[in-house]
Amino acid sequence: RMAMEKLSSKHVQRAMDFFSHDQTFKTLASEDQATLARACSVQVFGRGEQILREGEVGDWMFIVIEGTVQTVDRFGNQAVKKP
């Protein structure tokens, strides 16, 4: 349990660091950034692994903090995104 709390605290801080420097999120009050950071979860995806499909309905968003993401739309248009 203690290891999980430390891991969680580490990831919350990493999210907070991201929010405080990102053009979109830095305008949020620090309390709102903290609330959002605590709601985040860490997910690791392998190279070439599909994360989601265009048009898929969901109640989540992804924030890429490390690595790259390639997007491909239904017409085959591609773009590579980096943090």
Coordinates of C-alpha atoms in Angstrom, one line a residue:
R1 CA 0.0 0.0 0.0
M2 CA 2.8 2.4 0.8
A3 CA 4.5 1.8 -2.5
M4 CA 1.2 2.4 -4.3
E5 CA 0.8 5.8 -2.5
K6 CA 4.3 6.8 -3.4
L7 CA 3.7 5.8 -7.0
S8 CA 0.5 7.7 -7.1
S9 CA 2.1 10.8 -5.5
K10 CA 4.8 10.6 -8.1
H11 CA 2.4 10.5 -11.0
V12 CA 0.2 13.2 -9.5
Q13 CA 3.2 15.5 -9.3
R14 CA 4.2 14.7 -12.9
A15 CA 0.7 15.6 -14.1
M16 CA 0.8 18.8 -12.0
D17 CA 4.1 19.7 -13.6
F18 CA 2.6 19.1 -17.1
F19 CA -0.6 21.2 -16.3
S20 CA 1.4 24.1 -14.9
H21 CA 3.4 24.4 -18.2
D22 CA 0.8 23.5 -20.8
Q23 CA -0.9 26.4 -22.6
T24 CA -4.4 25.0 -22.1
F25 CA -4.2 23.7 -18.6
K26 CA -2.0 26.4 -17.0
T27 CA -5.0 28.8 -17.0
L28 CA -6.8 26.5 -14.5
A29 CA -6.6 27.4 -10.8
S30 CA -4.0 25.3 -9.0
E31 CA -6.8 23.5 -7.0
D32 CA -8.4 22.6 -10.3
Q33 CA -5.1 21.3 -11.7
A34 CA -4.6 19.2 -8.5
T35 CA -8.2 17.8 -8.8
L36 CA -7.6 16.9 -12.4
A37 CA -4.1 15.4 -11.7
R38 CA -5.6 13.1 -8.9
A39 CA -8.2 11.9 -11.4
C40 CA -5.5 10.9 -14.0
S41 CA -4.3 7.4 -14.4
V42 CA -1.0 6.3 -16.0
Q43 CA -1.3 4.1 -19.0
V44 CA 1.6 2.7 -21.0
F45 CA 1.1 1.7 -24.6
G46 CA 3.5 -0.3 -26.8
R47 CA 4.8 0.7 -30.2
G48 CA 2.1 0.3 -32.8
E49 CA -0.6 -0.4 -30.3
Q50 CA -3.9 1.2 -31.1
I51 CA -5.2 3.5 -28.4
L52 CA -8.6 4.5 -29.8
R53 CA -10.5 4.8 -33.1
E54 CA -11.8 7.9 -34.8
G55 CA -15.4 8.5 -33.9
E56 CA -15.2 6.3 -30.8
V57 CA -17.4 7.8 -28.0
G58 CA -15.7 8.0 -24.6
D59 CA -15.5 10.0 -21.4
W60 CA -11.7 10.3 -21.3
M61 CA -8.8 12.0 -22.8
F62 CA -5.2 11.2 -23.3
I63 CA -2.3 13.4 -22.4
V64 CA 1.0 12.2 -23.8
I65 CA 3.8 13.1 -21.4
E66 CA 6.5 10.8 -22.9
G67 CA 7.0 9.2 -26.3
T68 CA 5.1 9.9 -29.5
V69 CA 1.7 9.2 -30.9
Q70 CA 0.9 8.6 -34.6
T71 CA -2.6 9.6 -35.6
V72 CA -4.2 8.1 -38.7
D73 CA -7.7 9.2 -39.8
R74 CA -10.2 7.2 -41.8
F75 CA -8.7 8.6 -45.1
G76 CA -5.2 7.5 -44.2
N77 CA -3.9 11.0 -43.3
Q78 CA -1.1 10.6 -40.8
A79 CA 0.6 12.9 -38.3
V80 CA 3.1 12.2 -35.5
K81 CA 2.6 14.1 -32.2
K82 CA 5.2 14.6 -29.5
P83 CA 4.8 16.1 -26.0

